[in-house]
Amino acid sequence: ESTYYSPATIQRVTIPSINGEAFDPEAVYAVVTNNFCAAGGDTYYAFKAASAQFDTGIVMDEAVMEYLAQFAVPEPTFSRESGTYDEDLRIAILADEDEIIYYTLDGSDPATNGLVYTDTIPFEGEGHYLLKAVAQNSVNFFSDAVEAEYVIEYPVPEAPKVSLPSGVYVGQQSLSVEVPEDYTVYYTLDGTQPTTRSFRYERPITLPVPGQYVVTLVAVSDHGKIGESVQLAYLVVDAIP
């Protein structure tokens, strides 16, 4: 029993050109179809009456998958994962060579509102950053959008470490301070809170005799992050009675 459904009207497909050249009704053309239609299925009797037929050896489902593969654009990837970082970042976006990458930093859709990616993207300064990106292939299909969130929080410097504890000392004293790389230490000798306008520690601090000193020190990072201060009291005398 036939399952063919006969439509009330038929709209024929016209072929004005083949591979960019005008269709020639007198020429011989090859038509590629599946074996069901080639055998006259669904009333394609003209295919069955063709002067020659041969099997390409290409399995239909593989051909369809290969065709559809051009629409499946791999998502781009980021050089750093989402997360919280204690330093400035430069993020690279990676995709296939023949693809164009578009990105946004404002949360909008990169496929419609994106900038063309040409170089690593800098994220500088404390804050929250949202990066979105898509890849576009050579036939103008887009990948799904991917996104990453980056939070930059500079570390708070620890209180400076001083070589001499508070106390009473005989004779002139010298204080050494351990200063980590990328940090600067500022200090005062009168107990006031130091600022970046106070004495800058560059060499051991001399405490002359006699004297009473309240040394307050604070470390400041290159990013301007001010840490906790440390305060020490010294009484420096000529001799203990």
mmCIF file of C-alpha atoms in Angstrom:
data_model
loop_
_atom_site.group_PDB
_atom_site.id
_atom_site.type_symbol
_atom_site.label_atom_id
_atom_site.label_comp_id
_atom_site.label_asym_id
_atom_site.label_seq_id
_atom_site.Cartn_x
_atom_site.Cartn_y
_atom_site.Cartn_z
ATOM 1 C CA GLU A 1 0.000 0.000 0.000
ATOM 2 C CA SER A 2 1.421 3.388 -0.959
ATOM 3 C CA THR A 3 2.062 5.998 1.723
ATOM 4 C CA TYR A 4 2.547 8.727 -0.858
ATOM 5 C CA TYR A 5 0.389 11.800 -0.216
ATOM 6 C CA SER A 6 -0.738 13.628 -3.360
ATOM 7 C CA PRO A 7 -0.831 17.400 -2.747
ATOM 8 C CA ALA A 8 -3.618 19.529 -4.159
ATOM 9 C CA THR A 9 -1.115 21.782 -5.938
ATOM 10 C CA ILE A 10 2.508 21.440 -6.884
ATOM 11 C CA GLN A 11 5.107 24.207 -6.843
ATOM 12 C CA ARG A 12 8.054 23.207 -8.942
ATOM 13 C CA VAL A 13 11.606 24.106 -8.036
ATOM 14 C CA THR A 14 13.403 26.085 -10.718
ATOM 15 C CA ILE A 15 17.195 26.059 -11.085
ATOM 16 C CA PRO A 16 18.441 29.251 -12.750
ATOM 17 C CA SER A 17 22.165 28.488 -12.393
ATOM 18 C CA ILE A 18 24.618 25.692 -11.642
ATOM 19 C CA ASN A 19 27.879 26.588 -9.877
ATOM 20 C CA GLY A 20 27.436 30.214 -10.895
ATOM 21 C CA GLU A 21 26.714 29.501 -14.565
ATOM 22 C CA ALA A 22 23.338 29.732 -16.302
ATOM 23 C CA PHE A 23 21.372 26.494 -16.450
ATOM 24 C CA ASP A 24 21.577 24.828 -19.875
ATOM 25 C CA PRO A 25 18.557 22.636 -20.613
ATOM 26 C CA GLU A 26 20.585 20.746 -23.249
ATOM 27 C CA ALA A 27 23.488 19.897 -20.970
ATOM 28 C CA VAL A 28 23.927 16.779 -18.853
ATOM 29 C CA TYR A 29 24.102 17.284 -15.090
ATOM 30 C CA ALA A 30 24.688 14.994 -12.167
ATOM 31 C CA VAL A 31 22.123 14.971 -9.376
ATOM 32 C CA VAL A 32 23.116 13.706 -5.951
ATOM 33 C CA THR A 33 20.351 12.260 -3.820
ATOM 34 C CA ASN A 34 19.687 9.372 -1.477
ATOM 35 C CA ASN A 35 19.131 5.850 -2.780
ATOM 36 C CA PHE A 36 15.421 5.935 -1.966
ATOM 37 C CA CYS A 37 14.731 8.912 -4.232
ATOM 38 C CA ALA A 38 17.191 7.619 -6.851
ATOM 39 C CA ALA A 39 15.029 4.492 -7.160
ATOM 40 C CA GLY A 40 11.927 6.599 -7.890
ATOM 41 C CA GLY A 41 10.664 6.874 -4.332
ATOM 42 C CA ASP A 42 8.128 9.612 -3.565
ATOM 43 C CA THR A 43 7.346 9.693 -7.328
ATOM 44 C CA TYR A 44 10.808 10.899 -8.344
ATOM 45 C CA TYR A 45 10.488 8.737 -11.446
ATOM 46 C CA ALA A 46 12.811 10.976 -13.459
ATOM 47 C CA PHE A 47 15.688 9.906 -11.199
ATOM 48 C CA LYS A 48 14.883 6.245 -11.806
ATOM 49 C CA ALA A 49 14.918 6.858 -15.574
ATOM 50 C CA ALA A 50 18.327 8.562 -15.483
ATOM 51 C CA SER A 51 20.802 7.448 -18.168
ATOM 52 C CA ALA A 52 23.356 6.404 -15.552
ATOM 53 C CA GLN A 53 23.478 5.839 -11.804
ATOM 54 C CA PHE A 54 26.331 5.048 -9.478
ATOM 55 C CA ASP A 55 26.764 4.815 -5.739
ATOM 56 C CA THR A 56 29.122 7.450 -4.264
ATOM 57 C CA GLY A 57 29.813 5.251 -1.260
ATOM 58 C CA ILE A 58 29.020 8.154 1.052
ATOM 59 C CA VAL A 59 26.688 7.198 3.870
ATOM 60 C CA MET A 60 23.826 9.670 4.094
ATOM 61 C CA ASP A 61 23.929 10.284 7.835
ATOM 62 C CA GLU A 62 27.693 10.974 7.624
ATOM 63 C CA ALA A 63 27.131 13.443 4.801
ATOM 64 C CA VAL A 64 24.444 15.224 6.803
ATOM 65 C CA MET A 65 26.655 15.397 9.892
ATOM 66 C CA GLU A 66 29.551 16.764 7.840
ATOM 67 C CA TYR A 67 27.257 19.438 6.398
ATOM 68 C CA LEU A 68 25.878 20.373 9.790
ATOM 69 C CA ALA A 69 29.368 20.555 11.284
ATOM 70 C CA GLN A 70 29.891 23.978 9.712
ATOM 71 C CA PHE A 71 27.084 25.324 11.875
ATOM 72 C CA ALA A 72 28.590 23.965 15.120
ATOM 73 C CA VAL A 73 31.207 26.568 16.028
ATOM 74 C CA PRO A 74 33.363 25.633 19.053
ATOM 75 C CA GLU A 75 33.139 28.050 21.963
ATOM 76 C CA PRO A 76 36.204 30.220 22.596
ATOM 77 C CA THR A 77 38.169 29.711 25.795
ATOM 78 C CA PHE A 78 39.868 32.093 28.246
ATOM 79 C CA SER A 79 43.463 31.893 29.435
ATOM 80 C CA ARG A 80 42.387 32.333 33.074
ATOM 81 C CA GLU A 81 39.399 30.798 34.824
ATOM 82 C CA SER A 82 36.781 32.805 36.681
ATOM 83 C CA GLY A 83 37.849 33.608 40.208
ATOM 84 C CA THR A 84 39.317 36.068 42.676
ATOM 85 C CA TYR A 85 42.875 37.262 42.062
ATOM 86 C CA ASP A 86 45.278 39.425 44.056
ATOM 87 C CA GLU A 87 46.989 40.916 41.016
ATOM 88 C CA ASP A 88 46.160 42.673 37.749
ATOM 89 C CA LEU A 89 45.272 40.358 34.873
ATOM 90 C CA ARG A 90 45.733 40.123 31.118
ATOM 91 C CA ILE A 91 43.256 37.666 29.618
ATOM 92 C CA ALA A 92 43.747 35.952 26.265
ATOM 93 C CA ILE A 93 40.762 34.574 24.344
ATOM 94 C CA LEU A 94 41.499 31.477 22.267
ATOM 95 C CA ALA A 95 39.693 30.076 19.207
ATOM 96 C CA ASP A 96 40.481 28.368 15.897
ATOM 97 C CA GLU A 97 42.720 30.307 13.498
ATOM 98 C CA ASP A 98 40.019 30.960 10.901
ATOM 99 C CA GLU A 99 37.529 32.284 13.450
ATOM 100 C CA ILE A 100 36.874 35.861 14.537
ATOM 101 C CA ILE A 101 36.373 36.509 18.243
ATOM 102 C CA TYR A 102 34.027 39.173 19.570
ATOM 103 C CA TYR A 103 33.869 40.185 23.232
ATOM 104 C CA THR A 104 32.119 42.559 25.620
ATOM 105 C CA LEU A 105 32.925 43.852 29.092
ATOM 106 C CA ASP A 106 29.500 45.265 29.970
ATOM 107 C CA GLY A 107 27.469 42.048 30.082
ATOM 108 C CA SER A 108 25.853 42.576 26.663
ATOM 109 C CA ASP A 109 25.690 39.994 23.864
ATOM 110 C CA PRO A 110 29.084 39.821 22.083
ATOM 111 C CA ALA A 111 27.468 38.462 18.880
ATOM 112 C CA THR A 112 25.580 41.740 18.367
ATOM 113 C CA ASN A 113 27.504 44.245 20.437
ATOM 114 C CA GLY A 114 31.029 42.870 20.653
ATOM 115 C CA LEU A 115 34.450 44.300 19.922
ATOM 116 C CA VAL A 116 36.807 42.357 17.656
ATOM 117 C CA TYR A 117 39.448 40.636 19.772
ATOM 118 C CA THR A 118 43.008 41.464 18.674
ATOM 119 C CA ASP A 119 45.144 41.275 21.817
ATOM 120 C CA THR A 120 45.052 40.287 25.470
ATOM 121 C CA ILE A 121 42.521 42.213 27.561
ATOM 122 C CA PRO A 122 43.891 44.044 30.630
ATOM 123 C CA PHE A 123 42.002 44.104 33.918
ATOM 124 C CA GLU A 124 43.757 46.578 36.181
ATOM 125 C CA GLY A 125 42.677 47.820 39.578
ATOM 126 C CA GLU A 126 40.492 46.356 42.266
ATOM 127 C CA GLY A 127 36.975 45.527 41.155
ATOM 128 C CA HIS A 128 34.617 43.059 39.487
ATOM 129 C CA TYR A 129 34.948 42.327 35.761
ATOM 130 C CA LEU A 130 32.616 40.362 33.462
ATOM 131 C CA LEU A 131 34.018 39.096 30.153
ATOM 132 C CA LYS A 132 31.790 37.563 27.455
ATOM 133 C CA ALA A 133 32.922 36.214 24.085
ATOM 134 C CA VAL A 134 31.767 34.364 20.956
ATOM 135 C CA ALA A 135 33.597 32.954 17.943
ATOM 136 C CA GLN A 136 32.412 33.431 14.341
ATOM 137 C CA ASN A 137 33.497 30.981 11.639
ATOM 138 C CA SER A 138 34.188 31.537 7.935
ATOM 139 C CA VAL A 139 30.542 31.018 6.945
ATOM 140 C CA ASN A 140 29.372 33.589 9.515
ATOM 141 C CA PHE A 141 27.963 31.249 12.133
ATOM 142 C CA PHE A 142 28.488 32.053 15.807
ATOM 143 C CA SER A 143 29.364 29.822 18.704
ATOM 144 C CA ASP A 144 27.445 29.934 21.955
ATOM 145 C CA ALA A 145 28.531 32.796 24.168
ATOM 146 C CA VAL A 146 30.906 32.040 27.040
ATOM 147 C CA GLU A 147 31.637 34.225 30.024
ATOM 148 C CA ALA A 148 34.024 34.571 32.925
ATOM 149 C CA GLU A 149 33.932 36.731 36.041
ATOM 150 C CA TYR A 150 37.099 38.109 37.570
ATOM 151 C CA VAL A 151 37.436 39.807 40.936
ATOM 152 C CA ILE A 152 40.668 41.635 41.743
ATOM 153 C CA GLU A 153 41.378 42.262 45.421
ATOM 154 C CA TYR A 154 44.878 43.402 46.285
ATOM 155 C CA PRO A 155 46.301 41.818 49.442
ATOM 156 C CA VAL A 156 46.502 43.916 52.599
ATOM 157 C CA PRO A 157 50.155 44.245 53.676
ATOM 158 C CA GLU A 158 51.095 42.688 56.982
ATOM 159 C CA ALA A 159 52.455 44.833 59.776
ATOM 160 C CA PRO A 160 56.197 45.462 59.306
ATOM 161 C CA LYS A 161 58.590 43.200 61.206
ATOM 162 C CA VAL A 162 61.107 45.119 63.330
ATOM 163 C CA SER A 163 64.419 43.710 64.560
ATOM 164 C CA LEU A 164 64.252 45.263 68.050
ATOM 165 C CA PRO A 165 61.333 44.708 70.446
ATOM 166 C CA SER A 166 60.028 47.460 72.727
ATOM 167 C CA GLY A 167 62.091 48.019 75.857
ATOM 168 C CA VAL A 168 64.778 49.935 77.707
ATOM 169 C CA TYR A 169 68.208 49.962 76.093
ATOM 170 C CA VAL A 170 71.612 51.295 76.980
ATOM 171 C CA GLY A 171 73.446 53.200 74.279
ATOM 172 C CA GLN A 172 72.440 54.212 70.786
ATOM 173 C CA GLN A 173 70.220 51.665 69.033
ATOM 174 C CA SER A 174 69.513 50.777 65.421
ATOM 175 C CA LEU A 175 66.239 49.314 64.151
ATOM 176 C CA SER A 176 66.094 47.195 61.020
ATOM 177 C CA VAL A 177 62.786 46.571 59.252
ATOM 178 C CA GLU A 178 61.960 43.648 56.961
ATOM 179 C CA VAL A 179 60.426 45.137 53.792
ATOM 180 C CA PRO A 180 58.882 42.632 51.337
ATOM 181 C CA GLU A 181 59.309 43.133 47.608
ATOM 182 C CA ASP A 182 56.804 45.589 46.048
ATOM 183 C CA TYR A 183 56.142 47.222 49.442
ATOM 184 C CA THR A 184 57.272 50.479 51.026
ATOM 185 C CA VAL A 185 57.429 51.117 54.778
ATOM 186 C CA TYR A 186 56.740 54.539 56.310
ATOM 187 C CA TYR A 187 57.312 55.454 59.961
ATOM 188 C CA THR A 188 57.097 58.113 62.637
ATOM 189 C CA LEU A 189 59.056 58.496 65.890
ATOM 190 C CA ASP A 190 56.444 60.344 67.973
ATOM 191 C CA GLY A 191 53.600 57.815 68.113
ATOM 192 C CA THR A 192 51.495 59.410 65.362
ATOM 193 C CA GLN A 193 50.023 57.266 62.580
ATOM 194 C CA PRO A 194 52.379 57.276 59.572
ATOM 195 C CA THR A 195 51.203 58.211 56.072
ATOM 196 C CA THR A 196 52.920 58.208 52.695
ATOM 197 C CA ARG A 197 54.200 61.699 53.624
ATOM 198 C CA SER A 198 56.027 60.384 56.705
ATOM 199 C CA PHE A 199 59.621 59.121 56.874
ATOM 200 C CA ARG A 200 60.271 56.435 54.269
ATOM 201 C CA TYR A 201 62.275 53.489 55.514
ATOM 202 C CA GLU A 202 65.376 53.076 53.363
ATOM 203 C CA ARG A 203 68.054 52.186 55.915
ATOM 204 C CA PRO A 204 68.197 51.170 59.621
ATOM 205 C CA ILE A 205 66.561 53.703 61.962
ATOM 206 C CA THR A 206 68.940 55.225 64.492
ATOM 207 C CA LEU A 207 67.727 55.926 68.036
ATOM 208 C CA PRO A 208 70.242 58.328 69.633
ATOM 209 C CA VAL A 209 71.040 58.531 73.341
ATOM 210 C CA PRO A 210 69.289 59.684 75.391
ATOM 211 C CA GLY A 211 65.777 59.521 74.138
ATOM 212 C CA GLN A 212 62.287 58.165 74.420
ATOM 213 C CA TYR A 213 60.737 57.026 71.162
ATOM 214 C CA VAL A 214 57.374 55.648 70.081
ATOM 215 C CA VAL A 215 58.064 54.194 66.650
ATOM 216 C CA THR A 216 55.022 53.501 64.474
ATOM 217 C CA LEU A 217 55.458 51.766 61.121
ATOM 218 C CA VAL A 218 53.113 50.824 58.289
ATOM 219 C CA ALA A 219 53.635 49.019 54.955
ATOM 220 C CA VAL A 220 52.080 50.262 51.704
ATOM 221 C CA SER A 221 51.869 48.129 48.556
ATOM 222 C CA ASP A 222 52.718 49.341 45.063
ATOM 223 C CA HIS A 223 48.940 49.420 44.452
ATOM 224 C CA GLY A 224 48.511 51.872 47.333
ATOM 225 C CA LYS A 225 47.002 49.345 49.734
ATOM 226 C CA ILE A 226 47.828 50.357 53.309
ATOM 227 C CA GLY A 227 48.367 47.596 55.840
ATOM 228 C CA GLU A 228 48.125 47.401 59.592
ATOM 229 C CA SER A 229 50.557 49.492 61.611
ATOM 230 C CA VAL A 230 52.864 48.301 64.369
ATOM 231 C CA GLN A 231 53.960 50.466 67.277
ATOM 232 C CA LEU A 232 56.939 49.994 69.569
ATOM 233 C CA ALA A 233 58.212 52.053 72.532
ATOM 234 C CA TYR A 234 61.889 52.543 73.351
ATOM 235 C CA LEU A 235 63.685 54.230 76.191
ATOM 236 C CA VAL A 236 67.332 54.719 75.281
ATOM 237 C CA VAL A 237 69.647 55.743 78.134
ATOM 238 C CA ASP A 238 73.377 56.273 78.713
ATOM 239 C CA ALA A 239 73.408 53.792 81.542
ATOM 240 C CA ILE A 240 71.040 52.010 83.844
ATOM 241 C CA PRO A 241 71.141 53.526 87.344
#
